[in-house]
Coordinates of C-alpha atoms and ligand atoms in Angstrom, one line a residue:
M1 CA 7.9 18.5 24.6
P2 CA 5.6 20.4 22.1
S3 CA 2.2 19.7 23.7
D4 CA 0.6 19.0 20.1
C5 CA 2.6 15.9 20.0
L6 CA 0.6 12.8 19.6
F7 CA 3.3 10.3 20.9
C8 CA 4.5 12.8 23.6
K9 CA 0.7 12.5 24.8
L10 CA 1.1 8.5 24.5
V11 CA 4.2 8.6 26.5
T12 CA 2.8 10.7 29.4
R13 CA -0.3 8.6 29.5
E14 CA -2.3 11.6 28.4
I15 CA -4.0 9.7 25.7
P16 CA -4.1 6.2 26.2
G17 CA -2.0 4.0 23.7
D18 CA -1.9 -0.4 23.5
I19 CA 1.2 -0.4 25.2
V20 CA 3.5 -3.4 24.8
Y21 CA 6.9 -2.5 25.9
E22 CA 8.2 0.7 28.3
D23 CA 11.6 1.3 29.5
E24 CA 13.2 4.2 30.7
D25 CA 14.3 5.6 27.2
V26 CA 11.5 3.7 24.8
L27 CA 7.9 3.1 24.6
A28 CA 6.8 0.3 21.7
F29 CA 2.7 0.3 21.2
N30 CA 0.5 -1.3 18.5
D31 CA -0.2 0.7 15.9
I32 CA -3.9 2.1 15.7
S33 CA -4.5 0.8 12.0
P34 CA -2.6 -2.2 11.6
Q35 CA -1.0 -2.9 8.4
A36 CA 0.1 -6.6 9.5
P37 CA -0.8 -9.2 12.4
T38 CA 2.2 -7.6 14.2
H39 CA 2.3 -3.8 13.1
I40 CA 4.1 -1.9 16.5
L41 CA 5.7 1.5 16.9
I42 CA 8.9 2.1 18.4
I43 CA 9.6 5.8 19.9
P44 CA 12.2 7.7 22.0
K45 CA 10.4 8.8 25.3
Q46 CA 12.4 12.3 24.4
H47 CA 11.0 14.1 21.5
V48 CA 12.4 14.6 18.5
A49 CA 10.4 15.3 15.4
T50 CA 12.4 13.5 12.4
V51 CA 15.2 11.3 11.6
N52 CA 16.8 14.8 10.4
D53 CA 16.9 16.0 13.8
V54 CA 18.8 13.4 15.5
P55 CA 22.2 14.8 16.1
E56 CA 25.0 12.6 15.1
E57 CA 26.3 11.9 18.1
Q58 CA 23.0 11.0 19.7
A59 CA 22.9 8.2 16.7
S60 CA 22.9 5.1 19.4
L61 CA 19.3 6.3 19.7
F62 CA 18.6 4.3 16.3
G63 CA 20.3 1.0 17.8
T64 CA 18.1 1.3 20.8
L65 CA 14.8 1.9 18.9
V66 CA 16.2 -0.9 16.4
G67 CA 17.2 -3.4 19.4
C68 CA 14.0 -3.3 21.0
A69 CA 12.4 -3.6 18.0
K70 CA 14.4 -6.8 17.7
R71 CA 13.7 -8.2 21.0
L72 CA 9.4 -7.7 20.1
A73 CA 9.9 -9.7 17.1
I74 CA 11.8 -12.5 19.0
Q75 CA 8.7 -12.5 21.3
R76 CA 6.2 -11.9 18.9
G77 CA 8.2 -15.9 17.2
I78 CA 8.3 -13.8 14.1
D79 CA 12.3 -13.4 14.2
A80 CA 12.9 -16.1 12.0
S81 CA 9.7 -15.7 9.7
G82 CA 10.8 -12.4 9.0
Y83 CA 9.8 -8.8 9.7
R84 CA 10.5 -5.7 8.1
L85 CA 11.5 -2.1 9.9
I86 CA 10.5 1.2 8.9
M87 CA 11.0 4.6 9.7
N88 CA 9.7 7.4 7.4
C89 CA 11.1 10.8 7.0
N90 CA 8.7 13.9 5.9
G91 CA 6.4 14.7 3.4
E92 CA 7.6 12.4 0.7
G93 CA 8.8 9.7 2.9
G94 CA 5.3 9.2 3.9
Q95 CA 5.8 10.8 7.9
T96 CA 2.2 11.7 9.3
V97 CA 3.3 12.0 12.9
F98 CA 6.3 13.8 13.6
H99 CA 7.7 12.1 16.5
V100 CA 10.3 9.6 14.8
H101 CA 9.0 5.9 15.4
L102 CA 10.0 2.8 14.0
H103 CA 7.6 1.0 12.6
L104 CA 7.9 -3.0 13.2
L105 CA 6.0 -4.8 10.5
G106 CA 5.3 -8.9 10.5
G107 CA 3.3 -11.8 10.5
R108 CA 2.5 -11.8 7.2
Q109 CA 4.2 -11.9 3.7
L110 CA 5.0 -8.4 3.2
T111 CA 5.6 -7.3 -0.4
G112 CA 6.7 -4.3 -2.5
L113 CA 7.6 -0.9 -0.6
G114 CA 4.9 1.1 -3.0
Ligands
AMP201 P1 3.7 7.0 9.9 O1 3.4 7.6 8.9 O2 5.2 6.7 9.7 O3 4.3 8.8 10.5 O4 3.3 6.4 10.7 C1 2.5 7.2 12.0 C2 1.9 5.9 12.3 O5 1.2 6.1 13.7 C3 0.6 5.5 11.6 O6 0.9 3.8 10.8 C4 -1.2 5.8 12.6 O7 -1.6 4.1 12.0 C5 -0.3 5.7 13.5 N1 -1.0 6.3 14.3 C6 -1.5 7.3 14.3 N2 -1.9 7.5 16.3 C7 -1.9 6.7 16.8 C8 -2.0 6.1 17.9 N3 -2.9 7.1 18.7 N4 -2.1 5.1 19.0 C9 -1.3 4.1 17.8 N5 -0.8 4.7 16.5 C10 -1.2 5.6 16.1
ZN202 ZN1 6.2 14.1 20.5

């Protein structure tokens, strides 16, 4: 794990996070700067910097993250109304934290992707 990775530090509790779900493989926590009533980040516990760095053999990781997001959406009661899943990659994709994470956004009408 890179010692300067913010999300690894959330996994190890070196910094506090508003954790909403945890299991052996994933951690989910509320985004510190929420863009919607529900704005949760779902991350693999194992450090991987970007989508580009997930090997094809480990593509099931994405299914794990989406499955977790889907269950959280059901828990929050936003599954029927709708939600958005976003995974940003590198600079032009808008990624600012270089530990793969899936945004779960919902609870209001979301508009264009800008
Ligand atoms: P991205 O721009 O896709 O890399 O998203 C990074 C997200 O991490 C942003 O939505 C930030 O608000 C969020 N974030 C940054 N620091 C923290 C933190 N300590 N706890 C929770 N969310 C954070
Ligand atoms: Zn990390």
